[in-house]
Amino acid sequence: MNCTWQRGRGAPGDTQYFLYWQNSRYDNTTECELYIKDENGRNIGCRFQNVKIHTEKAYFMVNGSSKDSLIQFYDEYIQLYKIEKLMPPSNIAVHCEEIKNDCIIQWQRPQINHSNKDKCFRYEISIKYKVRRIFSPTFNINRYGGVNSHTFQRPNTRKKYYLKMRAAGSACLVSPAWGEWSAPVEFGKSKSMPSDTLHPE
């Protein structure tokens, strides 16, 4: 997790900033251990490692110091799950029937420490194929909580298809914003491929 800030408009040039935070009311307030610095050595952000997300709000405070004047601090309570950017679904696999148009897409939910229920996630699947080096219009498919598979009917069994997925929260304490797209996965046939194969990139 990264947290960044900007120098105040009227802050003196020698102003240095320090971040303190408390992940929950049961934790001690601690200072940032790994600051992000600008070209002048001024702290402009903090990198957090191995952050556990709790149900209650985390507390952040950025304090400044200068030899010339007092610097107004800034503080805020933030529910971390609301600003979390989800990783893509994992273990994406596609199996296509040799004769029929059906392809079964399967995946596993993103791994996060504060929710282990499939019903907490929704998914977007993007599928397209290439014709003479030009991609087709995209097939966009939405799947909702508790579902970890989808049957896709190929318009053409002779084409090679390209699939990618992303996840968002649909319930529970999971961010409702769409997360990162997965790496493309190829499936289906092409002229150079005599049988169905799966090629994660």
Coordinates of N, CA and C in Angstrom, one line a residue:
M1 N 0.8 -1.2 0.0 CA 0.0 0.0 0.0 C 0.9 1.2 0.0
N2 N 0.5 2.2 -0.8 CA 1.3 3.5 -0.9 C 0.3 4.6 -0.4
C3 N 0.9 5.6 0.3 CA 0.2 6.8 0.7 C 1.1 8.0 0.3
T4 N 0.5 8.9 -0.5 CA 1.3 10.1 -0.9 C 0.6 11.4 -0.6
W5 N 1.4 12.5 -0.5 CA 0.9 13.8 -0.2 C 1.7 14.8 -1.0
Q6 N 1.2 16.1 -1.0 CA 1.9 17.2 -1.6 C 2.3 18.2 -0.6
R7 N 3.4 18.9 -0.9 CA 3.8 20.0 0.0 C 2.7 21.1 0.0
G8 N 2.5 21.7 1.2 CA 1.5 22.8 1.3 C 2.0 24.0 0.5
R9 N 1.0 24.7 0.0 CA 1.3 25.9 -0.9 C 2.2 26.9 -0.2
G10 N 1.9 27.2 1.0 CA 2.7 28.2 1.7 C 3.8 27.7 2.6
A11 N 4.1 26.4 2.5 CA 5.1 25.8 3.4 C 6.5 26.2 3.0
P12 N 7.3 26.6 4.0 CA 8.7 26.9 3.7 C 9.5 25.8 3.0
G13 N 10.5 26.2 2.3 CA 11.3 25.2 1.5 C 12.0 24.1 2.3
D14 N 12.2 24.4 3.6 CA 12.9 23.4 4.5 C 11.9 22.4 5.2
T15 N 10.6 22.5 4.8 CA 9.6 21.7 5.5 C 9.8 20.2 5.2
Q16 N 9.8 19.5 6.3 CA 9.9 18.0 6.2 C 8.7 17.4 6.8
Y17 N 8.2 16.3 6.1 CA 6.9 15.7 6.6 C 7.1 14.3 7.1
F18 N 6.3 13.9 8.1 CA 6.3 12.6 8.7 C 4.9 12.1 8.8
L19 N 4.8 10.8 8.5 CA 3.5 10.2 8.6 C 3.4 9.2 9.8
Y20 N 2.3 9.3 10.5 CA 2.0 8.3 11.6 C 0.6 7.7 11.3
W21 N 0.5 6.4 11.7 CA -0.8 5.8 11.4 C -1.1 4.7 12.5
Q22 N -2.3 4.4 12.5 CA -2.8 3.4 13.5 C -3.9 2.5 12.7
N23 N -3.6 1.2 12.5 CA -4.4 0.4 11.6 C -5.7 0.1 12.3
S24 N -5.8 0.0 13.6 CA -7.0 -0.2 14.4 C -6.8 0.4 15.8
R25 N -7.9 0.5 16.5 CA -7.8 1.1 17.8 C -7.0 0.2 18.8
Y26 N -6.8 -1.1 18.4 CA -6.0 -2.0 19.3 C -4.5 -1.9 19.0
D27 N -4.1 -1.2 17.9 CA -2.7 -1.1 17.5 C -2.1 0.1 18.1
N28 N -0.8 0.1 18.2 CA -0.1 1.4 18.6 C 0.1 2.2 17.3
T29 N 0.2 3.6 17.6 CA 0.4 4.5 16.5 C 1.9 4.4 16.1
T30 N 2.2 4.2 14.9 CA 3.6 4.0 14.4 C 3.9 5.0 13.3
E31 N 5.2 5.3 13.2 CA 5.7 6.2 12.1 C 6.0 5.3 10.8
C32 N 5.8 5.9 9.7 CA 6.2 5.3 8.4 C 7.6 4.7 8.5
E33 N 7.8 3.5 8.0 CA 9.2 2.9 8.0 C 9.9 3.1 6.7
L34 N 9.1 3.4 5.6 CA 9.8 3.4 4.3 C 9.2 4.6 3.5
Y35 N 9.8 5.8 3.7 CA 9.4 7.0 3.0 C 9.7 7.1 1.5
I36 N 8.8 7.7 0.8 CA 9.1 8.0 -0.6 C 9.5 9.5 -0.6
K37 N 10.7 9.8 -1.3 CA 11.3 11.1 -1.2 C 11.3 11.7 -2.6
D38 N 11.3 13.1 -2.6 CA 11.5 13.8 -3.9 C 12.9 14.1 -4.1
E39 N 13.2 14.9 -5.2 CA 14.6 15.1 -5.5 C 15.4 15.9 -4.5
N40 N 14.6 16.6 -3.6 CA 15.3 17.4 -2.5 C 15.4 16.6 -1.2
G41 N 15.0 15.4 -1.2 CA 15.1 14.6 0.0 C 13.9 14.8 0.9
R42 N 12.8 15.5 0.4 CA 11.7 15.7 1.3 C 10.7 14.5 1.2
N43 N 10.2 14.1 2.3 CA 9.2 13.0 2.3 C 7.9 13.4 1.6
I44 N 7.5 12.6 0.6 CA 6.3 12.9 -0.1 C 5.3 11.7 -0.1
G45 N 5.7 10.6 0.6 CA 4.8 9.5 0.6 C 5.4 8.4 1.5
C46 N 4.7 7.3 1.6 CA 5.1 6.2 2.4 C 4.6 4.9 1.8
R47 N 5.5 3.9 1.8 CA 5.2 2.6 1.4 C 5.0 1.7 2.6
F48 N 3.8 1.0 2.6 CA 3.5 0.1 3.7 C 3.6 -1.3 3.2
Q49 N 4.1 -2.2 4.0 CA 4.2 -3.6 3.6 C 3.4 -4.5 4.5
N50 N 2.9 -5.6 4.0 CA 2.1 -6.6 4.7 C 1.0 -5.9 5.6
V51 N 0.2 -5.1 4.9 CA -0.9 -4.4 5.6 C -2.1 -5.4 5.7
K52 N -2.6 -5.5 6.9 CA -3.9 -6.3 7.1 C -5.0 -5.3 7.2
I53 N -6.1 -5.6 6.4 CA -7.2 -4.7 6.4 C -8.3 -5.2 7.4
H54 N -8.7 -4.3 8.3 CA -9.7 -4.5 9.3 C -11.0 -3.9 8.9
T55 N -12.0 -4.3 9.7 CA -13.4 -3.7 9.4 C -13.5 -2.3 9.8
E56 N -12.7 -1.8 10.8 CA -12.8 -0.5 11.3 C -11.9 0.5 10.5
K57 N -12.0 1.7 10.7 CA -11.2 2.7 9.9 C -9.8 2.8 10.5
A58 N -8.8 3.0 9.6 CA -7.5 3.2 10.0 C -7.2 4.8 10.1
Y59 N -6.3 5.1 11.0 CA -6.1 6.6 11.2 C -4.7 6.9 10.7
F60 N -4.7 8.1 9.9 CA -3.5 8.6 9.3 C -3.3 10.0 9.7
M61 N -2.0 10.4 10.0 CA -1.7 11.8 10.2 C -0.4 12.1 9.6
V62 N -0.4 13.2 8.8 CA 0.9 13.7 8.2 C 1.2 15.0 9.0
N63 N 2.4 15.0 9.6 CA 2.9 16.2 10.4 C 4.1 16.8 9.7
G64 N 4.2 18.1 9.8 CA 5.3 18.8 9.1 C 6.2 19.6 10.1
S65 N 7.4 19.8 9.8 CA 8.3 20.6 10.7 C 9.1 21.5 9.9
S66 N 9.4 22.7 10.4 CA 10.2 23.7 9.7 C 10.8 24.6 10.7
K67 N 12.0 25.1 10.4 CA 12.7 26.1 11.3 C 12.0 27.4 11.3
D68 N 11.3 27.7 10.2 CA 10.8 29.1 10.0 C 9.4 29.3 10.5
S69 N 8.5 28.2 10.5 CA 7.1 28.4 11.0 C 6.5 27.1 11.4
L70 N 5.4 27.2 12.0 CA 4.6 26.0 12.4 C 3.9 25.5 11.2
I71 N 3.8 24.2 11.1 CA 3.2 23.6 9.9 C 1.9 22.9 10.4
Q72 N 0.8 23.1 9.7 CA -0.5 22.5 10.1 C -0.5 21.1 9.7
F73 N -0.8 20.2 10.7 CA -0.9 18.8 10.3 C -2.2 18.4 9.6
Y74 N -2.2 17.3 9.0 CA -3.4 16.8 8.3 C -3.7 15.4 8.8
D75 N -4.9 15.1 9.1 CA -5.2 13.7 9.5 C -6.6 13.3 9.0
E76 N -6.8 12.0 8.9 CA -8.0 11.4 8.3 C -8.1 10.0 8.7
Y77 N -9.4 9.6 8.9 CA -9.8 8.2 9.1 C -10.2 7.6 7.8
I78 N -9.7 6.4 7.4 CA -10.0 5.8 6.1 C -10.3 4.3 6.3
Q79 N -11.4 3.9 5.7 CA -11.7 2.4 5.6 C -10.9 1.8 4.5
L80 N -9.8 1.1 4.8 CA -8.9 0.6 3.8 C -9.5 -0.2 2.7
Y81 N -10.5 -1.0 3.0 CA -11.1 -1.9 2.0 C -11.7 -1.1 0.9
K82 N -12.2 0.2 1.2 CA -12.8 1.0 0.2 C -11.8 1.5 -0.9
I83 N -10.5 1.6 -0.5 CA -9.6 2.1 -1.5 C -8.6 1.0 -2.0
E84 N -8.9 -0.2 -1.6 CA -8.1 -1.4 -2.0 C -8.3 -1.6 -3.5
K85 N -7.3 -1.9 -4.3 CA -7.4 -2.3 -5.7 C -7.1 -3.7 -5.8
L86 N -8.2 -4.5 -6.2 CA -8.1 -5.9 -6.2 C -7.2 -6.5 -7.3
M87 N -6.5 -7.5 -6.9 CA -5.7 -8.3 -7.9 C -6.7 -9.1 -8.8
P88 N -6.2 -9.5 -10.0 CA -7.1 -10.3 -10.9 C -7.5 -11.6 -10.3
P89 N -8.6 -12.2 -10.8 CA -8.8 -13.6 -10.4 C -7.6 -14.5 -10.8
S90 N -7.5 -15.6 -10.1 CA -6.3 -16.5 -10.3 C -6.8 -17.8 -10.9
N91 N -5.8 -18.5 -11.4 CA -6.0 -19.9 -12.0 C -7.1 -19.9 -13.0
I92 N -7.0 -18.9 -13.9 CA -8.0 -18.9 -15.0 C -7.7 -20.0 -16.0
A93 N -8.8 -20.8 -16.3 CA -8.6 -22.0 -17.2 C -9.8 -22.0 -18.1
V94 N -9.6 -22.4 -19.3 CA -10.6 -22.6 -20.3 C -10.6 -23.9 -21.0
H95 N -11.7 -24.6 -21.0 CA -11.8 -25.9 -21.7 C -12.9 -25.8 -22.8
C96 N -12.5 -26.1 -24.0 CA -13.5 -26.1 -25.1 C -13.8 -27.5 -25.6
E97 N -15.1 -27.7 -25.9 CA -15.5 -29.0 -26.5 C -15.0 -29.0 -28.0
E98 N -14.6 -30.2 -28.4 CA -14.1 -30.3 -29.8 C -15.1 -29.9 -30.9
I99 N -16.3 -30.4 -30.7 CA -17.3 -30.2 -31.8 C -18.3 -29.1 -31.5
K100 N -18.7 -29.0 -30.2 CA -19.7 -28.0 -29.9 C -19.0 -26.6 -29.7
N101 N -19.8 -25.6 -29.6 CA -19.3 -24.2 -29.5 C -19.0 -23.8 -28.1
D102 N -19.4 -24.7 -27.1 CA -19.2 -24.3 -25.7 C -17.8 -24.4 -25.2
C103 N -17.4 -23.3 -24.5 CA -16.1 -23.3 -23.8 C -16.4 -23.0 -22.3
I104 N -15.9 -23.8 -21.4 CA -16.1 -23.5 -20.0 C -14.9 -22.8 -19.4
I105 N -15.2 -21.6 -18.8 CA -14.2 -20.7 -18.2 C -14.3 -20.9 -16.7
Q106 N -13.2 -21.2 -16.0 CA -13.2 -21.3 -14.6 C -12.1 -20.5 -14.0
W107 N -12.3 -20.0 -12.8 CA -11.3 -19.2 -12.1 C -11.5 -19.3 -10.6
Q108 N -10.5 -18.7 -9.9 CA -10.6 -18.6 -8.4 C -10.6 -17.1 -8.0
R109 N -11.3 -16.8 -6.9 CA -11.4 -15.4 -6.5 C -10.1 -14.8 -6.1
P110 N -9.9 -13.5 -6.1 CA -8.7 -12.8 -5.6 C -8.5 -13.2 -4.2
Q111 N -7.2 -13.3 -3.8 CA -6.9 -13.7 -2.4 C -6.7 -12.4 -1.6
I112 N -7.6 -12.1 -0.6 CA -7.5 -11.0 0.3 C -7.7 -11.5 1.7
N113 N -7.0 -10.8 2.7 CA -7.0 -11.3 4.0 C -8.3 -11.1 4.8
H114 N -9.2 -10.2 4.3 CA -10.4 -9.9 5.1 C -11.7 -10.4 4.5
S115 N -11.6 -11.3 3.5 CA -12.8 -11.9 3.0 C -12.4 -13.2 2.2
N116 N -13.0 -14.3 2.6 CA -12.7 -15.6 1.9 C -13.9 -16.2 1.4
K117 N -14.9 -15.4 1.0 CA -16.2 -15.9 0.6 C -16.4 -15.6 -0.9
D118 N -16.8 -16.6 -1.7 CA -17.0 -16.3 -3.1 C -18.1 -15.3 -3.4
K119 N -19.1 -15.3 -2.5 CA -20.2 -14.4 -2.8 C -19.9 -12.9 -2.7
C120 N -18.7 -12.6 -2.2 CA -18.3 -11.2 -2.0 C -17.8 -10.6 -3.3
F121 N -17.7 -11.3 -4.4 CA -17.0 -10.8 -5.6 C -18.0 -10.9 -6.8
R122 N -17.7 -10.0 -7.7 CA -18.3 -10.1 -9.0 C -17.2 -10.0 -10.1
Y123 N -17.5 -10.4 -11.3 CA -16.4 -10.5 -12.3 C -16.9 -9.9 -13.6
E124 N -15.9 -9.4 -14.3 CA -16.1 -9.0 -15.7 C -15.1 -9.8 -16.6
I125 N -15.7 -10.4 -17.6 CA -14.9 -11.2 -18.6 C -14.9 -10.5 -19.9
S126 N -13.8 -10.3 -20.5 CA -13.7 -9.7 -21.8 C -13.0 -10.7 -22.8
I127 N -13.8 -10.9 -23.9 CA -13.3 -11.9 -24.9 C -13.4 -11.3 -26.3
K128 N -12.3 -11.5 -27.0 CA -12.3 -11.1 -28.4 C -11.5 -12.0 -29.3
Y129 N -11.6 -12.0 -30.6 CA -10.8 -12.8 -31.5 C -10.2 -11.9 -32.5
K130 N -9.2 -12.4 -33.2 CA -8.5 -11.6 -34.2 C -8.7 -12.1 -35.6
V131 N -9.1 -11.2 -36.5 CA -9.3 -11.5 -37.9 C -8.4 -10.7 -38.8
R132 N -7.4 -11.3 -39.5 CA -6.5 -10.6 -40.3 C -5.8 -9.4 -39.5
R133 N -5.3 -9.7 -38.4 CA -4.6 -8.8 -37.5 C -5.5 -7.7 -36.9
I134 N -6.8 -7.8 -37.1 CA -7.7 -6.8 -36.5 C -8.6 -7.5 -35.5
F135 N -8.7 -7.0 -34.3 CA -9.5 -7.6 -33.2 C -11.0 -7.4 -33.5
S136 N -11.8 -8.4 -33.1 CA -13.2 -8.3 -33.2 C -13.8 -7.4 -32.1
P137 N -15.1 -7.0 -32.3 CA -15.7 -6.3 -31.1 C -15.6 -7.2 -29.9
T138 N -15.5 -6.6 -28.7 CA -15.3 -7.4 -27.5 C -16.7 -7.9 -26.9
F139 N -16.6 -9.2 -26.5 CA -17.7 -9.8 -25.8 C -17.5 -9.5 -24.3
N140 N -18.4 -8.7 -23.7 CA -18.2 -8.4 -22.2 C -19.3 -9.1 -21.5
I141 N -18.8 -9.9 -20.5 CA -19.7 -10.8 -19.7 C -19.6 -10.4 -18.2
N142 N -20.7 -10.3 -17.5 CA -20.6 -10.0 -16.1 C -21.2 -11.2 -15.3
R143 N -20.4 -11.6 -14.3 CA -20.9 -12.7 -13.4 C -20.9 -12.2 -12.0
Y144 N -21.9 -12.6 -11.2 CA -22.1 -12.1 -9.9 C -21.8 -13.1 -8.8
G145 N -21.9 -12.7 -7.5 CA -21.4 -13.4 -6.4 C -21.7 -14.9 -6.3
G146 N -20.7 -15.7 -5.9 CA -20.9 -17.1 -5.7 C -20.6 -17.9 -6.9
V147 N -20.3 -17.3 -8.1 CA -20.1 -18.0 -9.3 C -18.7 -18.0 -9.7
N148 N -18.0 -19.1 -10.0 CA -16.6 -19.1 -10.4 C -16.4 -19.9 -11.7
S149 N -17.5 -19.9 -12.5 CA -17.4 -20.4 -13.9 C -18.4 -19.8 -14.8
H150 N -18.1 -19.9 -16.1 CA -19.1 -19.4 -17.1 C -18.9 -20.2 -18.4
T151 N -20.0 -20.5 -19.0 CA -20.0 -21.2 -20.3 C -20.1 -20.2 -21.4
F152 N -19.1 -20.1 -22.2 CA -19.0 -19.1 -23.4 C -19.3 -19.9 -24.7
Q153 N -20.2 -19.4 -25.4 CA -20.5 -20.0 -26.7 C -19.8 -19.3 -27.8
R154 N -18.8 -20.0 -28.4 CA -18.0 -19.3 -29.5 C -18.8 -19.1 -30.7
P155 N -18.8 -17.9 -31.3 CA -19.5 -17.7 -32.6 C -18.8 -18.5 -33.7
N156 N -17.5 -18.8 -33.6 CA -16.8 -19.5 -34.6 C -15.8 -20.4 -34.0
T157 N -15.9 -21.8 -34.2 CA -15.0 -22.7 -33.6 C -13.6 -22.7 -34.2
R158 N -13.4 -22.0 -35.3 CA -12.1 -22.1 -35.9 C -11.2 -20.9 -35.5
K159 N -11.8 -20.0 -34.7 CA -11.0 -18.8 -34.3 C -10.3 -19.1 -33.0
K160 N -9.2 -18.3 -32.8 CA -8.5 -18.3 -31.6 C -9.0 -17.1 -30.8
Y161 N -9.3 -17.3 -29.5 CA -9.9 -16.2 -28.7 C -8.9 -15.7 -27.6
Y162 N -9.1 -14.5 -27.2 CA -8.3 -13.9 -26.2 C -9.2 -13.4 -25.0
L163 N -8.9 -13.9 -23.8 CA -9.7 -13.6 -22.7 C -8.9 -12.9 -21.6
K164 N -9.6 -12.0 -20.9 CA -9.0 -11.4 -19.7 C -10.1 -11.1 -18.7
M165 N -9.8 -11.1 -17.4 CA -10.8 -10.9 -16.4 C -10.4 -9.9 -15.3
R166 N -11.4 -9.4 -14.6 CA -11.1 -8.5 -13.5 C -12.2 -8.7 -12.5
A167 N -12.0 -8.3 -11.2 CA -12.9 -8.5 -10.1 C -13.2 -7.2 -9.4
A168 N -14.4 -7.2 -8.7 CA -14.8 -6.1 -7.9 C -15.6 -6.7 -6.8
G169 N -15.8 -6.0 -5.7 CA -16.7 -6.4 -4.6 C -18.2 -6.3 -5.0
S170 N -18.9 -7.3 -4.6 CA -20.4 -7.2 -4.8 C -21.1 -7.2 -3.5
A171 N -20.5 -7.5 -2.4 CA -21.0 -7.5 -1.1 C -19.9 -7.5 -0.1
C172 N -20.2 -7.7 1.2 CA -19.1 -7.8 2.2 C -18.3 -6.5 2.3
L173 N -17.2 -6.6 3.0 CA -16.3 -5.5 3.0 C -15.2 -5.6 2.0
V174 N -15.6 -5.5 0.7 CA -14.7 -5.6 -0.4 C -15.0 -4.4 -1.3
S175 N -13.9 -3.8 -1.8 CA -14.0 -2.6 -2.6 C -14.9 -2.8 -3.8
P176 N -15.9 -2.0 -4.1 CA -16.8 -2.1 -5.3 C -16.1 -1.7 -6.6
A177 N -15.0 -1.1 -6.5 CA -14.3 -0.6 -7.7 C -13.6 -1.8 -8.4
W178 N -13.6 -1.7 -9.8 CA -13.0 -2.8 -10.5 C -11.5 -2.8 -10.3
G179 N -10.9 -4.0 -10.2 CA -9.5 -4.2 -9.9 C -8.7 -4.3 -11.2
E180 N -7.5 -4.9 -11.1 CA -6.6 -5.0 -12.2 C -7.1 -6.1 -13.2
W181 N -6.8 -5.9 -14.5 CA -7.1 -6.9 -15.5 C -6.1 -8.1 -15.4
S182 N -6.5 -9.3 -15.6 CA -5.6 -10.4 -15.7 C -4.7 -10.3 -17.0
A183 N -3.7 -11.1 -17.0 CA -2.9 -11.3 -18.2 C -3.8 -12.0 -19.3
P184 N -3.7 -11.7 -20.6 CA -4.5 -12.4 -21.6 C -4.3 -13.9 -21.6
V185 N -5.4 -14.6 -21.8 CA -5.3 -16.1 -21.9 C -5.9 -16.4 -23.3
E186 N -5.2 -17.2 -24.1 CA -5.6 -17.6 -25.4 C -6.3 -19.0 -25.3
F187 N -7.4 -19.1 -26.1 CA -8.0 -20.5 -26.2 C -8.7 -20.6 -27.6
G188 N -9.0 -21.8 -28.0 CA -9.6 -22.1 -29.3 C -8.6 -22.4 -30.3
K189 N -9.0 -22.4 -31.6 CA -8.2 -22.9 -32.7 C -7.7 -21.7 -33.5
S190 N -6.7 -22.0 -34.3 CA -6.3 -21.1 -35.4 C -5.7 -22.0 -36.5
K191 N -5.4 -21.4 -37.6 CA -4.9 -22.2 -38.7 C -3.6 -22.9 -38.4
S192 N -2.8 -22.3 -37.5 CA -1.5 -23.0 -37.1 C -1.7 -23.9 -35.9
M193 N -2.9 -24.0 -35.3 CA -3.1 -24.8 -34.1 C -4.1 -25.9 -34.4
P194 N -3.7 -27.2 -34.5 CA -4.7 -28.2 -34.9 C -5.6 -28.6 -33.9
S195 N -5.4 -28.2 -32.6 CA -6.3 -28.7 -31.5 C -6.4 -27.6 -30.5
D196 N -7.5 -27.7 -29.6 CA -7.7 -26.7 -28.6 C -6.5 -26.7 -27.6
T197 N -6.0 -25.5 -27.3 CA -5.0 -25.4 -26.3 C -5.2 -24.2 -25.5
L198 N -4.5 -24.1 -24.4 CA -4.6 -22.9 -23.5 C -3.2 -22.4 -23.3
H199 N -3.1 -21.1 -23.5 CA -1.8 -20.4 -23.4 C -1.8 -19.2 -22.6
P200 N -1.6 -19.3 -21.3 CA -1.5 -18.0 -20.5 C -0.2 -17.3 -21.0
E201 N -0.4 -15.9 -21.1 CA 0.8 -15.2 -21.5 C 1.6 -14.8 -20.3

